[in-house]
XYZ file of C-alpha atoms in Angstrom:
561
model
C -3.511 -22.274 6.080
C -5.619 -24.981 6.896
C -3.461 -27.518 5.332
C -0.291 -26.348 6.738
C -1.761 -27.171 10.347
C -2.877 -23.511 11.600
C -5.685 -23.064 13.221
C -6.318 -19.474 13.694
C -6.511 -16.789 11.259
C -5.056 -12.841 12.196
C -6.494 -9.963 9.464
C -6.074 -6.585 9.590
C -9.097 -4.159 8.500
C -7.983 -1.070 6.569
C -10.135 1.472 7.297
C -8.903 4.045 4.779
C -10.410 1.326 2.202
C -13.916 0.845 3.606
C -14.145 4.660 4.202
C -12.484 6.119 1.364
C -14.359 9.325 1.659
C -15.739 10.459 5.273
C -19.096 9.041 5.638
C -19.259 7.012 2.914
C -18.516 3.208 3.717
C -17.793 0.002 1.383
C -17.421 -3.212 2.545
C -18.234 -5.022 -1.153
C -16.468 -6.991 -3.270
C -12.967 -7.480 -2.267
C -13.643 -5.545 0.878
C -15.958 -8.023 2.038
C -15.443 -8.765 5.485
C -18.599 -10.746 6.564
C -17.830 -13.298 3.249
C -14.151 -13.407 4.849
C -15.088 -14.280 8.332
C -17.575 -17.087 7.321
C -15.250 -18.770 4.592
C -12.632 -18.746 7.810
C -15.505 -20.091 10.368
C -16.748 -23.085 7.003
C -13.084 -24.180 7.016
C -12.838 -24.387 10.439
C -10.174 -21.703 11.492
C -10.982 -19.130 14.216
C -10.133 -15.463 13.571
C -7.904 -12.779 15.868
C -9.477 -9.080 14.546
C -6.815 -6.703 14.138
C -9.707 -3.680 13.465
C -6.552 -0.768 14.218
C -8.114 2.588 13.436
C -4.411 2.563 12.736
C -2.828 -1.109 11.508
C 0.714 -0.322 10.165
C 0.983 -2.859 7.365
C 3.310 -1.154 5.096
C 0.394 0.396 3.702
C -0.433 3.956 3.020
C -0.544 5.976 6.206
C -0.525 2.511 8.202
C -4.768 2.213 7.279
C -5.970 5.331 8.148
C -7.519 7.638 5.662
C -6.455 10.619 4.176
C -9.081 13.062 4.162
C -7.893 13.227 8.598
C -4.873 15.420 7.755
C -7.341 18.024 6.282
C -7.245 19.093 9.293
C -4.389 21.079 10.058
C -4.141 20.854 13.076
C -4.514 17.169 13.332
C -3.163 14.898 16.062
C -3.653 10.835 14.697
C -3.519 8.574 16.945
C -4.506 10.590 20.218
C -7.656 11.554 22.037
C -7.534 14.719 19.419
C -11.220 15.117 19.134
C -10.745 15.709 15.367
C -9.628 11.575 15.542
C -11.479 9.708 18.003
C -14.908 11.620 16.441
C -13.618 10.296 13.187
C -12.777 6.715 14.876
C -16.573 6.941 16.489
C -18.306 6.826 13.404
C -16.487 4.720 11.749
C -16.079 1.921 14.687
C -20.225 2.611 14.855
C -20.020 0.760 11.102
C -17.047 -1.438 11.885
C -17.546 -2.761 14.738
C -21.479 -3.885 14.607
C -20.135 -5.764 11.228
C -18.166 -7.896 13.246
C -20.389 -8.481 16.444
C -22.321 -11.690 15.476
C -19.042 -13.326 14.523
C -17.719 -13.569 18.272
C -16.611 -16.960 19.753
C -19.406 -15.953 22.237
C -22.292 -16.360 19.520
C -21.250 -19.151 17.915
C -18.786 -17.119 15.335
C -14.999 -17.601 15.042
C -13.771 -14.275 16.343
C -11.754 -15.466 19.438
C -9.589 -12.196 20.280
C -9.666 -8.378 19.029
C -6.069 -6.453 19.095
C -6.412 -3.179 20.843
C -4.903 -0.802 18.428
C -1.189 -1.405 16.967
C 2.148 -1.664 18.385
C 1.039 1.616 20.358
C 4.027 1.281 22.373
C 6.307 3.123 19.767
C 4.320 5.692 19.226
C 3.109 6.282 22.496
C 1.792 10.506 22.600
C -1.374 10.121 24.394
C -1.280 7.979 27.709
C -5.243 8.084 27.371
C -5.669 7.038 23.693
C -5.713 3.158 24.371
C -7.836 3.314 27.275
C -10.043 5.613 24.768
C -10.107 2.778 21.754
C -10.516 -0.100 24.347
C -13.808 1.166 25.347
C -14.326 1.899 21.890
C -14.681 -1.664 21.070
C -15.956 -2.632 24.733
C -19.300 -0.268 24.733
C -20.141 -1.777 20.923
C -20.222 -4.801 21.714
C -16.816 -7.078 21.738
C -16.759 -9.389 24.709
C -13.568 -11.659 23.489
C -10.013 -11.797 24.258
C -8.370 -8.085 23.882
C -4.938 -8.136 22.861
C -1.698 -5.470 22.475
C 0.756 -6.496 20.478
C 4.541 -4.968 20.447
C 7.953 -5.254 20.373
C 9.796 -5.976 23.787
C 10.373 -1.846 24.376
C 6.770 -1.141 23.142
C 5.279 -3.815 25.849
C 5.052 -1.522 28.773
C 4.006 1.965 26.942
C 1.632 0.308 24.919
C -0.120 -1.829 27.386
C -3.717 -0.988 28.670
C -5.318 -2.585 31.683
C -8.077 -5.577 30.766
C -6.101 -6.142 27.458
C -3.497 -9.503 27.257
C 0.396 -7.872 26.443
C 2.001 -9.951 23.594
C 4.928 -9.645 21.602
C 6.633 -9.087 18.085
C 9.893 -10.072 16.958
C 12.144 -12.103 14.166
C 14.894 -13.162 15.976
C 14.218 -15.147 19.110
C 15.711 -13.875 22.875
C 14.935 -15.372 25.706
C 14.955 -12.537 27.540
C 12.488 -10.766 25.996
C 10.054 -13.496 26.643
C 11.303 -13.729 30.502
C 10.210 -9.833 30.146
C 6.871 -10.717 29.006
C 6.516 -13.244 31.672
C 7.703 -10.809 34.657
C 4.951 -7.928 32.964
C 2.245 -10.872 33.173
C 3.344 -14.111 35.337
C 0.951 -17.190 34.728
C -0.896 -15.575 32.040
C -0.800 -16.877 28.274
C 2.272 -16.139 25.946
C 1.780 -15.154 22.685
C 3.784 -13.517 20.011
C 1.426 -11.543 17.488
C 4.066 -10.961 14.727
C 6.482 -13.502 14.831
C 8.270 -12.119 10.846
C 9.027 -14.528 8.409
C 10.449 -12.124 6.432
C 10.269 -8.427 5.505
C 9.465 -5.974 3.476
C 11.109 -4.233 0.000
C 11.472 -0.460 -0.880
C 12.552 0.865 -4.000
C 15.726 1.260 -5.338
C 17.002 -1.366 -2.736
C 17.233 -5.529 -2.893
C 14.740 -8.289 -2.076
C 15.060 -9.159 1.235
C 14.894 -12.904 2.285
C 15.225 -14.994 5.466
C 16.383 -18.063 5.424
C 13.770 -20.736 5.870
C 15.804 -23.352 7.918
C 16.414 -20.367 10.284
C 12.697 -19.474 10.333
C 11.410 -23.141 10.960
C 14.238 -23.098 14.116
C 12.460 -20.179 15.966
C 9.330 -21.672 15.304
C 10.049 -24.460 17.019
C 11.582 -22.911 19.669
C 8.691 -20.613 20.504
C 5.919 -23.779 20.471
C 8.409 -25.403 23.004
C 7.868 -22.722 25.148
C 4.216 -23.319 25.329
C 3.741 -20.176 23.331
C 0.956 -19.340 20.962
C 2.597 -17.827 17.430
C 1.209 -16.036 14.583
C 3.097 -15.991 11.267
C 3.809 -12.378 10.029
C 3.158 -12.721 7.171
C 2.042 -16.340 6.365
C 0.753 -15.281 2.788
C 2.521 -12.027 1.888
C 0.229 -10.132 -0.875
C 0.143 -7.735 -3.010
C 0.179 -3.938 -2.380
C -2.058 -3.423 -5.722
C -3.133 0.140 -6.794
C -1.340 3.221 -4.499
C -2.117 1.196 -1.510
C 1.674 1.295 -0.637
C 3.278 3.049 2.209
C 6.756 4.125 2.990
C 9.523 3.513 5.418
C 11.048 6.829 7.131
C 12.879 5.441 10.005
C 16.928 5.824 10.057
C 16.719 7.408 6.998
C 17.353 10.982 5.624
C 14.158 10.696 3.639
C 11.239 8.412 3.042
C 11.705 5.987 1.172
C 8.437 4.136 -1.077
C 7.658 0.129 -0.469
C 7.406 -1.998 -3.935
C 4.130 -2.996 -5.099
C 4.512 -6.675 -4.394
C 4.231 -7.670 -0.150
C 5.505 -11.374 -0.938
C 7.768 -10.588 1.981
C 9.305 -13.655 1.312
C 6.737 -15.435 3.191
C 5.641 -19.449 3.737
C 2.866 -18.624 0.813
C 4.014 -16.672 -2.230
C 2.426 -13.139 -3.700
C 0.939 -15.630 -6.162
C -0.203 -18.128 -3.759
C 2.973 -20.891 -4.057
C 3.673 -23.632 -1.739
C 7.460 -23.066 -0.269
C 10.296 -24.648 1.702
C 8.785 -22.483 4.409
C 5.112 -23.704 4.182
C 6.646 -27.123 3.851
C 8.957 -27.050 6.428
C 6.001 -25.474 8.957
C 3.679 -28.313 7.659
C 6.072 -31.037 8.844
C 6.092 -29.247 12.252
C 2.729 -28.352 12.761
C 1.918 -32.077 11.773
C 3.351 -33.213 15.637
C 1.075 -31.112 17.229
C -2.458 -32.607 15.452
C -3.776 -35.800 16.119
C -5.140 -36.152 13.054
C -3.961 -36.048 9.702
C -3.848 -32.454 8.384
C -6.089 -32.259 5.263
C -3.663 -31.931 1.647
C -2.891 -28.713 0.436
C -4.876 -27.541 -2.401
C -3.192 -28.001 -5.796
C -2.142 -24.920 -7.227
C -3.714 -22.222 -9.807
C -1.811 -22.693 -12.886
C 0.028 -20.044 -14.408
C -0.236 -18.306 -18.271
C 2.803 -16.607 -20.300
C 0.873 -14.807 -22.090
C 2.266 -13.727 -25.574
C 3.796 -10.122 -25.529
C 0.896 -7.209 -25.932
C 2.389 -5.061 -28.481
C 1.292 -1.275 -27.754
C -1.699 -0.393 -30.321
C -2.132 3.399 -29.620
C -0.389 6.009 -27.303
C -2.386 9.745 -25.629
C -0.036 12.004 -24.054
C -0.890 12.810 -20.750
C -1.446 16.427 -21.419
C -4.340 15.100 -24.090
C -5.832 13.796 -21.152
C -6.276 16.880 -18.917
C -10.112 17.401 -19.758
C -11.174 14.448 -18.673
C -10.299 15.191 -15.216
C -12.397 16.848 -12.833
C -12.534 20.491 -13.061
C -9.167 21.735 -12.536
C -8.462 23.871 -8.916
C -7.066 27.451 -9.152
C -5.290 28.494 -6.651
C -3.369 31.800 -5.652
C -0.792 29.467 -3.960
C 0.283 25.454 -4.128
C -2.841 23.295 -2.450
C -1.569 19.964 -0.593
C -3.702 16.831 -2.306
C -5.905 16.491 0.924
C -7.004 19.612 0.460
C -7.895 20.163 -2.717
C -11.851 20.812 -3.061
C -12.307 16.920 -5.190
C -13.981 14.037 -3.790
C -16.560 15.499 -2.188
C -14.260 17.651 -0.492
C -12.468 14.733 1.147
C -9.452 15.857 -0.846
C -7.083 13.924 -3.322
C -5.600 10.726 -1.604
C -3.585 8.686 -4.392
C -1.591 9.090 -7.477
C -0.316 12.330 -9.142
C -1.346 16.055 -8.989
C 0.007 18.336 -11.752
C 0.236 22.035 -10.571
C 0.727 24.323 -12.923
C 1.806 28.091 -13.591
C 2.826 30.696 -16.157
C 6.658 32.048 -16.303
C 8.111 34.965 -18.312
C 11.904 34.068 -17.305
C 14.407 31.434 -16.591
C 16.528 30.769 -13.640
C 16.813 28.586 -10.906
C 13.694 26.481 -9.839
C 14.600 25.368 -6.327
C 11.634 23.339 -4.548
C 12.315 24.326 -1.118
C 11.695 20.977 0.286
C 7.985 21.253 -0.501
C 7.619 18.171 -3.448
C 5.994 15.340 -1.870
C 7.185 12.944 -2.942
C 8.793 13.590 -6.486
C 7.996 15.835 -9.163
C 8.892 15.730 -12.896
C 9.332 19.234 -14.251
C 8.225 20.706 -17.710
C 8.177 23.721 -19.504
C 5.580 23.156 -21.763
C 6.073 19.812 -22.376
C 9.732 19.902 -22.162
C 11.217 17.459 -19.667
C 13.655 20.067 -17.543
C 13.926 17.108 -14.919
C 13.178 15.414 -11.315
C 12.625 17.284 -8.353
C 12.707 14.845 -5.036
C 13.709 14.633 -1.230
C 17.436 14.790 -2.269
C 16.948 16.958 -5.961
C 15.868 20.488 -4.588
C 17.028 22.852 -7.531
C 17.121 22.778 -11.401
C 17.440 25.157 -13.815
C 14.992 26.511 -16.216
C 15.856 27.674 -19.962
C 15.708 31.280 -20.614
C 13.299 32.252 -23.043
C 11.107 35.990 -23.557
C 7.530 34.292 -24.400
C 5.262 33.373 -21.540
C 5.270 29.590 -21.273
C 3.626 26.921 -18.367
C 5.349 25.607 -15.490
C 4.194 22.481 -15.268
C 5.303 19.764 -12.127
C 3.362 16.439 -12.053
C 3.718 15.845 -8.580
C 3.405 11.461 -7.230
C 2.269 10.777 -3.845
C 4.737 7.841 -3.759
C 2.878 5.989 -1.045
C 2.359 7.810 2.509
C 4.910 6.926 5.861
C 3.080 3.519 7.834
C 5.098 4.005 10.822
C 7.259 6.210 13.295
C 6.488 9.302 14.744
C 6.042 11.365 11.452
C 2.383 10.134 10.277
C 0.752 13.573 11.285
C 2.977 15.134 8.343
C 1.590 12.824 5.850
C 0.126 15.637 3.394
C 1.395 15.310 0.004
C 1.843 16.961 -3.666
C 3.051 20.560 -3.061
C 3.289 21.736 0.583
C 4.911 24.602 0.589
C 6.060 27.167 -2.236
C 8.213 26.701 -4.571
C 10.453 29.363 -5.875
C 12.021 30.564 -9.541
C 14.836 33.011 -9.044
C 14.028 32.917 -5.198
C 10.619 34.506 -5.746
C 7.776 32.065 -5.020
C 5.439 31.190 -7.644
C 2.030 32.019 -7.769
C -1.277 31.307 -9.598
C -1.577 27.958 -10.142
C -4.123 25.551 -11.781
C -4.128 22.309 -10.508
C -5.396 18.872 -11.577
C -6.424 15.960 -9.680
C -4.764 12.972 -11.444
C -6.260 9.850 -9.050
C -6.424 7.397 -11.850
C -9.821 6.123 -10.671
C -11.557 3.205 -12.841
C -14.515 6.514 -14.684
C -11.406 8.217 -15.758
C -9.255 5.103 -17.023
C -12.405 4.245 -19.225
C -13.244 7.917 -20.297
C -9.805 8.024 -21.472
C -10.248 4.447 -23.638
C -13.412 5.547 -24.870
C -11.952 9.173 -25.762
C -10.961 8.351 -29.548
C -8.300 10.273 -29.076
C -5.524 7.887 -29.341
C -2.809 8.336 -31.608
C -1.911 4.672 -33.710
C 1.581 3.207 -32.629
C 2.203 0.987 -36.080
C 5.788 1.756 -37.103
C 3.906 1.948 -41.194
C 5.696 4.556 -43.789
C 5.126 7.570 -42.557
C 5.880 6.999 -39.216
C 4.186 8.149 -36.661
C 5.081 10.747 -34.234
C 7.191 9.699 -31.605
C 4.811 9.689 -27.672
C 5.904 12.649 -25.833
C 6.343 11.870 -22.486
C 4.611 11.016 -19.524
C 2.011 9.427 -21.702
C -0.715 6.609 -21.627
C -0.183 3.537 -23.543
C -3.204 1.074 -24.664
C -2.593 -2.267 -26.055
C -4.932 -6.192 -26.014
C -4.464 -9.474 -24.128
C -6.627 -11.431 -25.811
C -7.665 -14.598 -23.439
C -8.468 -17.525 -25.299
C -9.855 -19.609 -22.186
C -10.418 -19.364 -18.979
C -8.285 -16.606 -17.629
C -5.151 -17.908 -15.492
C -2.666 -16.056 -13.391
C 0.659 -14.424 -14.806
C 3.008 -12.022 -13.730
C 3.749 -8.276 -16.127
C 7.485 -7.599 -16.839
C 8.570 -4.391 -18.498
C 12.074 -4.060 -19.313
C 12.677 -1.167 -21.375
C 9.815 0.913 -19.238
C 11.308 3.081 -17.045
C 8.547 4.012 -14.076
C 4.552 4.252 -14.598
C 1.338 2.450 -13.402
C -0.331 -0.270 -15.378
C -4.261 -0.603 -15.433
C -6.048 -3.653 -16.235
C -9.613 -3.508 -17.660
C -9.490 -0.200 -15.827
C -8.129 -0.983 -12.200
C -4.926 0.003 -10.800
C -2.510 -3.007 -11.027
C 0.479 -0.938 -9.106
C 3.507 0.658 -9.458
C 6.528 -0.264 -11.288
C 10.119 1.379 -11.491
C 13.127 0.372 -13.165
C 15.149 0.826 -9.918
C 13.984 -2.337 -8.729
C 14.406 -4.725 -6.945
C 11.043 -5.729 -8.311
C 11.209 -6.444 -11.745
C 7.369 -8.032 -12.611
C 3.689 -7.168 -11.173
C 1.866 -9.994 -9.968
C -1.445 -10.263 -12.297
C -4.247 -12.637 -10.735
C -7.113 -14.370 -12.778
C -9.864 -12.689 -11.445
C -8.577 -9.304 -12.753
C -8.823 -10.523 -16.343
C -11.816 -12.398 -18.564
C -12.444 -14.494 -21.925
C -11.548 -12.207 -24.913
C -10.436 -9.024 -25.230
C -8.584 -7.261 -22.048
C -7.270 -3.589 -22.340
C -3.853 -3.483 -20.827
C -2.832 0.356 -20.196
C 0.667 1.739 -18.894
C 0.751 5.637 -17.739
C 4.842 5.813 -18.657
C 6.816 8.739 -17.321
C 9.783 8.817 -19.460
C 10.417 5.709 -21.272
C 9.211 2.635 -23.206
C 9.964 -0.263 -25.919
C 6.514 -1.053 -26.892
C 5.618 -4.359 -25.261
C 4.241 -5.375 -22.430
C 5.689 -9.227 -21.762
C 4.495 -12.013 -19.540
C 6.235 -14.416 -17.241
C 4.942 -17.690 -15.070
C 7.131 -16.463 -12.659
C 8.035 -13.724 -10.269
C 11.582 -11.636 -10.719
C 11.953 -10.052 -7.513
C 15.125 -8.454 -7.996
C 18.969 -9.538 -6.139
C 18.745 -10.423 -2.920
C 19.953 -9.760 0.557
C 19.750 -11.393 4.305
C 16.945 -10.084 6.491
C 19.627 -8.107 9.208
């Protein structure tokens, strides 16, 4: 950033990271904001705090944390007592973390957004005035900022905070709106989009950088201020993706990678955009911008062939203990975690039948189940799948639907119905089922490594006999073996059809055959010298590699509309 000329940094905080459970607070490791703000203040860059509660992103419930909807009856982003008492406590951690790093005391925090493009949500007139004085009575003295599109200005505005805007594609009349909301104050757009964002089973969206560049330079003739959204697009690793509902009959899942086509690549590459901002930013320094640092040098790793395979139904007793319930449980509520409730991955509910029929899901699978009798795949329930039939047989056999939270709505009016895994009944032969067990599948780092250290594992090696074929969805375990030091490459899996991969035990993301993204982004850090376990949780489908690239494949492409 430095190099290309910026000066100021914008970050997000996602709160549903640093309080994962309520209460219980981590800002360590990756999630260390205090290292984050003084490597930005040693390099020289000052720092616009984007705290939310609620920040959008494209990630899972736009930041905020899943144990809220536990509440039935709650109202997100309102005065809802339920909510701000949540926001209290943890703006009382936040918010004194950030303090000592104002402009005012010497640190490089020079303006703090109130809230997040408020003005298309918009259901409690009070709530910004509440979450100003959140941030006022703890201690932040600098610049306040809203930031929204040119209809969100008005509703989301709050008195003492500056109004600035978001946008792609440049009109001059929305900036001579700005300017008639606020005459002779400073102009600023907040998001000014590079690019955008990628769902599944869609294309890659780009935008043209010679068009970018052009707005660019429009806006900083205008003797506006402009942040790049996104300047370095990122990774959505783990289940930290959200989902896009708007326009569309059903929610549709973001990809794992957030490159978003931006001026600095998932992986950290220099592009025509970063070069063509350089150039620009260059006439507005009177000094020679410092050189870009050279770049991390990529691996191709030689293909992991898979070693040993556990079918996921082997792996049941090394969850938690299971939850029986007379009727289906929604994740956040299950009693796990404390009783914080289940916020990622899958949940498998499961029940006895005497009959066959017709399974029909009522509209309660969020967001896609697979179905088994036994372990016979019967097939997919989803938003636009509601029915399938079951074989007939006399014996009493399980039910079983694995159930994937496939990455929680980030925006639009429908966040309060967020609750996922089974939210409603479900019917066989319109009678709803009943008595259900029900497993927590989270895919947390103790179980990962319970699992590897289960000897349980079935050998893969296609020797005379052969083996038994995996049933499916199952677990597969194979070795990178790093000779030196560890260097970034990117996971492809054709052949796979749609799973998780874990490395040395952490959740690398999501990937699906439907594309557009066709490799996972794997950085350095996340590997070491030697041995590294590579596991895939496979729903359907495999060829028994797991192959490397130097590069990203983010699917075909199509204009940013």
């Amino acid at each position: 950033m430095k190099a290309c000329g910026l000066n100021t940094l914008t970050t997000y905080v996602p709160w549903n990271l640093h309080e994962p459970e309520r209460g219980v607070f981590n800002f360590e490791d990756e999630l260390d904001l205090v290292a984050y703000l003084q490597l930005a203040s040693r390099l020289g860059l000052w720092v616009i705090l984007r705290p939310g509660p609620y920040i959008c992103a494209e990630w899972d419930l736009g930041g905020l944390p899943s144990w809220l909807l536990r509440d039935k009856n709650m109202k997100l982003r309102t005065t809802y007592p339920g909510f701000t008492d949540a926001v209290d406590s943890y703006f009382n951690q936040l918010i004194k973390t950030v303090v000592p790093f104002q402009y005012s005391k010497g640190g490089p925090i020079i303006a703090v957004q109130v809230e997040n493009e408020y003005g298309d949500y918009a259901k409690d007139e009070d709530y910004m005035a509440f979450i100003k004085e959140a941030l006022l009575s703890r201690g932040i003295t600098e610049l306040l900022l809203t930031s929204d599109d040119k209809d969100g200005l008005k509703p989301g505005r709050v008195n003492g905070a500056l109004e600035t805007l978001n946008f792609q594609k440049l009109d001059l009349g929305d900036i001579k709106y700005l300017e008639e909301l606020h005459p002779q104050k400073p102009k600023m757009v907040t998001e000014y989009w590079t690019g955008w964002f990628d769902l599944w089973g869609d294309l890659h969206h780009v935008y043209p950088a010679e068009d970018m560049v052009e707005v660019v330079k429009q806006i900083l003739k205008l003797g506006m201020s402009i942040n790049l959204y996104m300047f370095h697009g990122g990774t959505n690793f783990g289940f930290m993706n959200g989902a896009y509902a708007i326009d569309l009959p059903a929610p549709k899942p973001m990809v794992t990678s957030y490159d978003y086509d931006a001026p600095l690549s998932e992986a950290g590459d220099y592009t025509t955009k970063y070069h063509l901002l350089r150039d620009l930013f260059t006439q507005y320094h009177t000094k020679p911008l410092p050189e870009p640092p050279s770049l991390q040098e990529r691996r191709a790793y030689q293909p992991v062939v898979i070693q040993q395979h556990l079918s996921l139904w082997d792996t049941l007793h090394f969850t938690d203990k299971p939850t029986k319930s007379e009727t289906p449980v929604n994740m956040e509520n299950l009693p796990v975690n404390h009783n914080n409730g289940q916020s990622y991955g899958y949940t498998l509910y499961q029940t006895l039948i005497t009959s066959g029929g017709r399974l029909h899901s009522r509209n309660s699978v969020r967001d896609r189940a697979l179905v088994f009798v036994d372990r016979l795949f019967i097939g997919v329930l989803d938003y636009k799948t509601q029915e399938l039939p079951i074989p007939d047989a006399k014996e009493e056999r399980a039910l079983r639907l694995l159930v994937e939270n496939w990455g929680r709505v980030n925006f639009g009016e429908t966040l309060d119905e967020q609750r996922k895994g089974l939210v409603g009944d479900v019917e066989l032969n319109k009678r709803p089922l009943r008595d259900f067990v029900i497993y927590s599948l989270e895919m947390k780092p103790d179980f990962i490594h319970r699992l590897v250290a289960s000897g349980q594992w079935r050998q893969q090696q296609q020797q005379p006999p052969p083996p038994p074929p995996p049933s499916y969805p199952s677990f597969f375990l194979g070795r990178l073996h790093v000779d030196e030091t560890p260097q970034d490459t990117f996971i492809k899996l054709p052949g796979w059809s749609k799973g998780v991969v874990f490395i040395n035990g952490r959740n690398l993301g999501r990937y699906w055959s439907v594309g557009p993204q066709q490799t996972l982004y794997l950085p350095a850090p996340w590997l070491h010298s030697g041995d590294n376990q590579v596991m895939v949780l496979e729903e359907q489908e495999s060829d028994g590699k797991i192959q490397f690239t130097s590069s990203p494949d983010y699917g075909s492409t199509v204009a940013v509309q």
